[in-house]
XYZ file of C-alpha atoms in Angstrom:
476
model
C 0.889 10.498 3.779
C -0.119 7.797 1.388
C -3.032 7.543 -0.784
C -2.282 5.692 2.225
C -5.449 4.183 3.583
C -6.564 3.602 0.031
C -4.122 2.367 -1.868
C -4.066 -1.483 -0.464
C -1.584 -3.669 -2.991
C -0.351 -7.631 -3.477
C 0.589 -11.048 -2.092
C 3.933 -11.614 -3.695
C 6.861 -13.082 -1.846
C 9.109 -10.465 -0.288
C 12.786 -10.603 -1.100
C 15.640 -8.365 -0.050
C 19.132 -9.887 -0.283
C 21.760 -10.956 -2.774
C 20.438 -14.452 -3.304
C 18.052 -15.392 -6.106
C 14.388 -14.915 -5.180
C 11.319 -16.777 -6.299
C 7.872 -15.228 -6.045
C 4.636 -16.809 -7.214
C 1.557 -15.049 -8.530
C -0.397 -17.514 -10.641
C -3.643 -16.991 -12.541
C -6.259 -19.561 -11.612
C -8.012 -19.140 -14.940
C -5.051 -20.618 -16.794
C -3.900 -24.228 -16.854
C -0.451 -23.294 -18.149
C 2.403 -23.273 -15.659
C 3.358 -19.723 -14.593
C 6.181 -18.056 -16.475
C 9.087 -16.160 -14.997
C 9.337 -12.408 -14.886
C 13.034 -11.776 -14.322
C 14.309 -8.541 -12.791
C 18.079 -8.229 -12.970
C 19.392 -5.569 -10.602
C 22.693 -3.929 -11.543
C 23.813 -1.457 -8.884
C 27.637 -1.303 -8.869
C 27.678 1.929 -6.817
C 25.524 0.174 -4.179
C 23.012 2.987 -4.044
C 19.849 2.403 -2.048
C 17.130 0.910 -4.242
C 13.522 0.912 -3.091
C 10.551 -0.345 -5.095
C 7.490 -2.515 -4.764
C 5.812 -4.843 -7.191
C 2.266 -6.115 -7.282
C 0.085 -8.487 -9.201
C -2.649 -6.849 -11.219
C -4.944 -9.642 -10.034
C -4.585 -8.717 -6.394
C -3.461 -5.275 -5.390
C -1.318 -4.973 -2.276
C 2.325 -4.013 -2.469
C 5.375 -5.857 -1.225
C 8.493 -3.694 -0.940
C 12.032 -4.460 -2.041
C 14.837 -2.526 -0.412
C 18.541 -3.172 -0.848
C 21.928 -1.659 -1.546
C 23.246 -4.784 -3.245
C 25.583 -4.425 -6.210
C 23.786 -7.247 -8.046
C 20.551 -9.088 -7.507
C 18.071 -11.233 -9.426
C 14.360 -11.423 -8.668
C 12.141 -14.091 -10.213
C 8.375 -13.623 -10.184
C 6.280 -16.535 -11.403
C 3.140 -15.182 -13.042
C 0.726 -15.676 -15.922
C -0.490 -12.094 -15.678
C 1.253 -8.701 -15.827
C 2.923 -7.261 -12.756
C 3.215 -3.601 -11.842
C 6.462 -2.269 -10.396
C 6.645 1.145 -8.719
C 10.059 2.603 -7.898
C 10.587 5.294 -5.268
C 13.680 7.468 -5.182
C 14.304 10.049 -2.495
C 16.280 13.097 -3.554
C 17.524 15.159 -0.609
C 18.112 18.889 -0.715
C 19.279 20.033 2.703
C 16.515 19.197 5.180
C 13.935 18.767 2.431
C 13.459 15.848 0.121
C 11.566 15.024 -3.040
C 10.228 11.570 -3.849
C 10.296 10.543 -7.500
C 8.026 7.596 -8.293
C 7.903 5.701 -11.584
C 5.573 2.923 -12.706
C 6.645 0.037 -14.946
C 4.427 -2.690 -16.414
C 6.106 -6.110 -16.626
C 4.798 -9.094 -18.593
C 5.103 -12.879 -18.151
C 8.365 -14.095 -19.662
C 9.828 -10.577 -19.444
C 13.467 -10.017 -18.597
C 14.218 -6.465 -17.519
C 17.296 -4.704 -16.218
C 16.963 -2.407 -13.223
C 19.730 0.117 -12.618
C 20.380 3.212 -10.514
C 23.333 4.999 -12.089
C 22.614 8.271 -10.251
C 19.609 9.295 -8.148
C 16.776 7.805 -10.208
C 15.976 4.125 -10.752
C 15.625 3.099 -14.403
C 14.406 -0.090 -16.089
C 15.141 -1.324 -19.601
C 14.107 -4.389 -21.590
C 15.555 -6.688 -24.238
C 13.930 -5.016 -27.236
C 13.398 -1.514 -28.523
C 9.621 -1.906 -28.197
C 9.852 -2.924 -24.533
C 12.232 -0.037 -23.862
C 9.679 2.356 -25.318
C 6.847 0.866 -23.230
C 8.946 0.960 -20.071
C 9.681 4.636 -20.713
C 5.970 5.564 -20.846
C 5.418 6.462 -17.194
C 8.837 8.097 -16.672
C 8.028 10.379 -19.608
C 4.517 10.845 -18.238
C 5.944 11.952 -14.899
C 8.136 14.603 -16.539
C 4.985 16.282 -17.803
C 2.430 15.586 -15.052
C 4.405 14.703 -11.918
C 4.092 11.503 -9.853
C 1.187 9.391 -11.057
C 0.828 6.926 -8.205
C 2.535 5.837 -5.022
C 2.579 6.628 -1.326
C 3.373 10.312 -1.792
C 0.587 11.130 -4.254
C -2.259 12.990 -2.515
C -5.932 12.690 -3.395
C -6.336 15.371 -6.085
C -8.647 18.395 -5.910
C -9.570 17.635 -2.291
C -10.837 21.137 -1.523
C -13.005 21.604 -4.613
C -16.773 21.273 -4.845
C -18.008 18.015 -6.447
C -18.873 19.720 -9.749
C -15.516 21.496 -9.985
C -13.704 18.341 -8.915
C -15.420 16.248 -11.579
C -14.519 18.768 -14.277
C -10.868 18.898 -13.195
C -10.707 15.101 -13.115
C -12.217 14.907 -16.610
C -9.719 17.477 -17.824
C -6.874 15.482 -16.299
C -8.196 12.349 -18.028
C -8.293 14.089 -21.415
C -4.741 15.383 -20.907
C -3.517 11.893 -20.016
C -5.203 10.343 -23.044
C -3.764 13.065 -25.283
C -0.302 12.292 -23.901
C -0.814 8.557 -24.508
C -2.050 9.082 -28.069
C 0.961 11.261 -28.884
C 3.314 8.753 -27.241
C 1.901 5.856 -29.271
C 2.227 7.846 -32.502
C 5.998 7.972 -32.173
C 6.700 4.870 -30.063
C 5.874 1.385 -31.236
C 3.897 -0.413 -28.520
C 1.941 -3.647 -28.208
C -1.856 -3.730 -28.315
C -1.963 -5.158 -24.773
C 0.081 -2.233 -23.454
C -2.142 0.314 -25.208
C -5.260 -1.403 -23.832
C -3.824 -1.330 -20.329
C -3.070 2.402 -20.503
C -6.517 3.180 -21.901
C -8.339 1.306 -19.117
C -5.971 2.449 -16.378
C -6.556 6.112 -17.203
C -10.306 5.656 -17.619
C -10.858 4.094 -14.189
C -8.365 6.441 -12.527
C -11.035 9.150 -12.935
C -13.402 7.304 -10.634
C -10.660 6.341 -8.204
C -9.626 9.983 -7.833
C -13.195 11.182 -7.396
C -14.505 8.489 -5.051
C -11.440 8.108 -2.838
C -12.159 11.325 -0.977
C -15.617 10.202 0.135
C -14.530 6.962 1.820
C -13.674 8.680 5.082
C -17.322 9.182 6.092
C -19.620 7.179 3.846
C -22.932 7.867 5.562
C -22.291 11.588 5.673
C -21.100 11.663 2.061
C -23.822 9.415 0.629
C -25.892 12.489 -0.229
C -23.244 13.309 -2.834
C -24.681 10.676 -5.210
C -27.924 12.682 -5.391
C -26.142 15.582 -7.049
C -27.159 15.640 -10.732
C -23.647 15.995 -12.136
C -22.244 13.393 -9.768
C -25.041 10.945 -10.624
C -24.379 11.439 -14.334
C -20.642 10.961 -13.840
C -21.145 7.779 -11.794
C -23.697 6.332 -14.234
C -21.024 6.378 -16.949
C -18.893 3.876 -15.003
C -18.296 0.971 -17.405
C -18.309 -2.580 -16.111
C -15.575 -4.486 -17.897
C -14.512 -8.028 -17.016
C -11.427 -7.569 -19.185
C -10.305 -4.794 -16.825
C -10.730 -6.904 -13.685
C -7.000 -7.579 -13.381
C -6.213 -3.851 -13.253
C -6.209 -2.831 -9.570
C -7.644 0.621 -10.250
C -10.788 -1.009 -11.674
C -11.445 -3.117 -8.577
C -10.696 -0.286 -6.170
C -12.898 2.198 -8.016
C -15.800 -0.231 -8.154
C -15.607 -1.002 -4.436
C -15.429 2.708 -3.623
C -18.493 3.320 -5.767
C -20.496 0.510 -4.172
C -19.447 1.600 -0.678
C -20.884 5.030 -1.342
C -24.079 3.704 -2.924
C -24.672 1.154 -0.145
C -23.399 3.170 2.817
C -26.417 2.317 4.978
C -26.300 -1.450 4.393
C -25.044 -3.941 6.958
C -21.870 -5.777 5.964
C -23.754 -9.016 5.321
C -26.380 -7.259 3.173
C -23.621 -5.371 1.379
C -21.908 -8.645 0.490
C -25.135 -10.266 -0.716
C -25.953 -7.229 -2.860
C -22.546 -7.392 -4.510
C -22.927 -11.108 -5.098
C -26.293 -10.593 -6.816
C -25.363 -7.454 -8.739
C -22.145 -8.645 -10.396
C -20.876 -11.707 -12.229
C -17.717 -13.242 -13.655
C -14.267 -11.908 -12.827
C -15.702 -8.573 -11.738
C -17.781 -10.234 -9.040
C -14.777 -12.090 -7.624
C -12.701 -8.913 -7.597
C -15.280 -6.690 -5.921
C -16.217 -9.355 -3.343
C -12.537 -9.869 -2.589
C -11.926 -6.159 -2.139
C -14.880 -5.840 0.236
C -14.082 -8.885 2.399
C -10.399 -7.951 2.546
C -11.431 -4.459 3.681
C -13.589 -5.985 6.448
C -10.741 -8.235 7.611
C -8.323 -5.307 7.732
C -10.839 -3.364 9.808
C -11.509 -6.398 12.053
C -15.224 -6.530 11.420
C -17.273 -8.662 13.796
C -18.551 -10.486 10.696
C -15.174 -11.448 9.248
C -15.661 -15.200 9.787
C -19.060 -15.165 8.050
C -17.848 -12.985 5.180
C -14.683 -15.031 4.745
C -16.716 -18.271 4.652
C -19.114 -16.804 2.093
C -16.244 -15.718 -0.142
C -14.470 -19.075 -0.043
C -17.726 -20.696 -1.150
C -18.785 -18.116 -3.763
C -15.521 -17.114 -5.448
C -14.092 -18.948 -8.430
C -10.642 -17.385 -8.547
C -8.263 -19.611 -6.599
C -5.541 -16.966 -6.281
C -7.897 -14.530 -4.595
C -9.232 -17.278 -2.334
C -5.718 -18.237 -1.256
C -4.682 -14.608 -0.721
C -7.693 -13.941 1.456
C -7.128 -17.182 3.356
C -3.619 -16.074 4.335
C -4.879 -12.677 5.499
C -7.826 -14.178 7.389
C -5.812 -16.896 9.128
C -3.316 -14.356 10.429
C -6.108 -12.240 11.886
C -8.000 -15.248 13.249
C -4.882 -16.525 15.017
C -4.279 -13.087 16.485
C -7.826 -12.809 17.795
C -7.804 -16.329 19.213
C -4.509 -15.812 21.006
C -5.814 -12.661 22.655
C -9.147 -14.137 23.699
C -10.955 -11.282 21.934
C -13.619 -11.536 19.246
C -12.487 -8.346 17.555
C -9.795 -5.698 17.702
C -11.048 -2.292 18.720
C -9.615 1.070 17.787
C -7.306 1.312 20.809
C -5.502 -2.048 20.631
C -2.049 -3.066 19.419
C -0.734 -6.514 18.458
C 2.599 -7.703 19.853
C 4.785 -9.289 17.183
C 6.418 -11.828 19.489
C 3.292 -13.637 20.691
C 0.540 -12.026 18.529
C -1.394 -11.086 21.640
C -3.388 -7.869 21.706
C -2.927 -5.098 24.269
C -4.882 -1.964 24.991
C -2.938 1.296 24.871
C -2.893 1.308 28.694
C -1.533 -2.267 28.791
C 1.024 -1.357 26.136
C 2.320 1.531 28.258
C 2.409 -0.657 31.375
C 4.337 -3.367 29.548
C 7.016 -0.854 28.589
C 7.465 0.888 31.948
C 10.746 0.907 33.852
C 12.759 2.546 31.089
C 12.446 5.663 28.975
C 10.710 4.561 25.766
C 11.367 5.975 22.302
C 8.316 5.028 20.214
C 8.621 4.852 16.421
C 5.402 5.018 14.320
C 6.164 3.475 10.932
C 4.943 1.108 8.171
C 6.680 -1.315 5.809
C 5.635 0.750 2.773
C 6.985 4.039 4.187
C 10.328 4.855 2.542
C 11.331 7.658 4.985
C 10.423 5.370 7.913
C 12.758 2.652 6.653
C 15.520 5.174 6.019
C 15.266 6.513 9.573
C 15.464 2.999 11.023
C 19.112 2.784 10.037
C 19.840 5.755 12.313
C 17.522 4.338 14.962
C 19.533 1.128 15.208
C 22.799 3.093 15.472
C 21.446 5.302 18.275
C 19.972 2.283 20.036
C 23.423 0.691 20.356
C 24.700 3.805 22.150
C 21.717 3.996 24.510
C 20.985 0.484 25.853
C 19.096 1.999 28.797
C 16.462 3.458 26.488
C 13.669 1.216 25.224
C 13.223 1.481 21.433
C 9.736 0.322 20.418
C 8.182 0.231 16.938
C 4.456 0.619 16.254
C 3.370 -0.138 12.684
C 0.408 1.187 10.705
C 0.571 -1.646 8.155
C -2.844 -2.818 6.990
C -1.607 -6.127 5.599
C -0.395 -8.199 8.537
C 1.754 -10.540 6.475
C 3.655 -7.624 4.971
C 4.353 -6.311 8.466
C 5.731 -9.717 9.498
C 7.824 -10.111 6.357
C 9.310 -6.646 6.719
C 10.419 -7.321 10.308
C 11.793 -10.786 9.600
C 13.664 -9.687 6.480
C 15.483 -6.980 8.447
C 16.303 -9.233 11.431
C 14.595 -6.843 13.834
C 13.925 -7.677 17.468
C 10.550 -9.422 17.706
C 9.992 -8.154 21.236
C 10.111 -4.481 20.252
C 7.489 -4.530 17.480
C 3.741 -3.928 17.643
C 0.986 -3.413 15.089
C -1.921 -1.004 15.484
C -5.037 -3.169 15.682
C -7.221 -1.024 13.419
C -5.241 1.828 11.922
C -8.079 3.265 9.847
C -9.939 4.555 12.909
C -7.253 4.235 15.568
C -7.905 6.124 18.790
C -4.157 6.072 19.381
C -3.415 7.891 16.129
C -6.222 10.406 16.584
C -5.366 11.054 20.244
C -1.866 12.197 19.336
C -2.854 13.703 15.951
C -0.625 11.318 14.011
C -1.558 12.019 10.392
C 1.761 11.186 8.741
C 4.742 8.969 9.387
C 7.478 8.565 10.437
C 6.545 10.011 13.799
C 8.313 9.592 17.134
C 7.214 9.804 20.759
C 9.036 9.881 24.106
C 7.514 8.141 27.131
C 8.972 8.298 30.634
C 9.708 5.385 32.975
C 6.188 5.534 34.426
C 4.396 5.314 31.066
C 3.643 9.033 30.771
C 3.997 10.627 27.329
C 6.457 13.493 27.676
C 6.834 14.385 23.991
C 4.283 13.246 21.385
C 6.332 14.668 18.504
C 9.943 13.870 19.315
C 13.043 14.329 17.156
C 13.885 11.785 14.467
C 16.719 9.276 14.988
C 18.787 11.093 12.339
C 18.575 14.397 14.250
C 21.935 15.094 15.955
C 20.222 16.789 18.914
C 18.296 13.615 19.794
C 21.355 12.343 21.670
C 21.355 15.516 23.768
C 17.708 14.867 24.639
C 18.501 11.267 25.648
C 21.462 12.357 27.770
C 19.326 14.898 29.630
C 16.510 12.403 30.280
C 18.895 9.753 31.591
C 20.404 12.233 34.077
C 17.002 13.150 35.547
């Protein structure tokens, strides 16, 4: 599954057709008008291209998926943007996902192509070509660096062993970077980015594992080696626009303050930090609370709008908060619990029981997916084909997206039926997911006409035998 619950990435306009797109990510600290980052897609063979891009100021991803021969994407930004491509290489029933990272700068023009199986990006100068080749070369030596298919490393090791392996990985990455920069001319800003990215990745990799049960894991900070490792964490305002810095810092504070109430946690962060770092860490925390539908989201959101200086972060959080607030108001609830789903059509919330009752009368084929899940999106093409042949079967889609706007954009951009889509109210601790042991997606479920689950792990839409299953069920 993804770094999944962790990796949360950016508010940039979603685009996915042949027309010219315009996406805005502006830096509130600058009075200059945002510049264009231009991505020119050249795909004459019309191969499937899938990537996401994100502002380094925020950190959520918005996906791009198309098979267009040509496309142009404009991103307005005064700060660098990170693009992560995902290519699926099939080998029989198995597949491998190749993920590459590219760092794009304001006023950049880059050319994205997919001549064979792997997406490539080039620039207008030899120096930019070298910089854009950094992570693809890195992957050849170390494997995928980041993306939805990168697991938390060294999960089964003891803290001391895990720290040592993470430090070793850091030294190997730095050694690779130093060797790369010896033979490839690169800008100072690019070198600085790589240095800070790799440094804070250590803490991200270590702390990510302990977010699943903070109170239980809090004792870990009392370990001598862990305490020494954590105490070396460097606060750096100049790194605040690198997502890994903000994530790592929030993870660290969550572990240190695991017994604090959400309001006290916020106030501690506000007092402890300053400058850009304070805005980033407060944003990360409040956004996390909104995603998890905290009972204090209104108070925390109000605090942040008053305390933060960064206008971009304030606007991003406002969009996320307003969507959730509208959803809660329309349902008459004050919060979403771990067994609710949100209906796309009217934004009303339903319990799992109400959801099943709403979809009785027909056999239901339930698709668990998310907008960031490449295999999920690929299977949807087969799902729509099968759906046309079986109008008497109810196809319903239940998303695990944590960013509600991304869920909406993904549905609207693909012209999907609004009536058939739902969002899990709180996917991080969902009773629905745990009840049916749904730990990875895509996942499919068959429900009979009376709302009884008859297969909690059904065949995929691309499976030829699924039609035989449907035919048998319809005859019963």
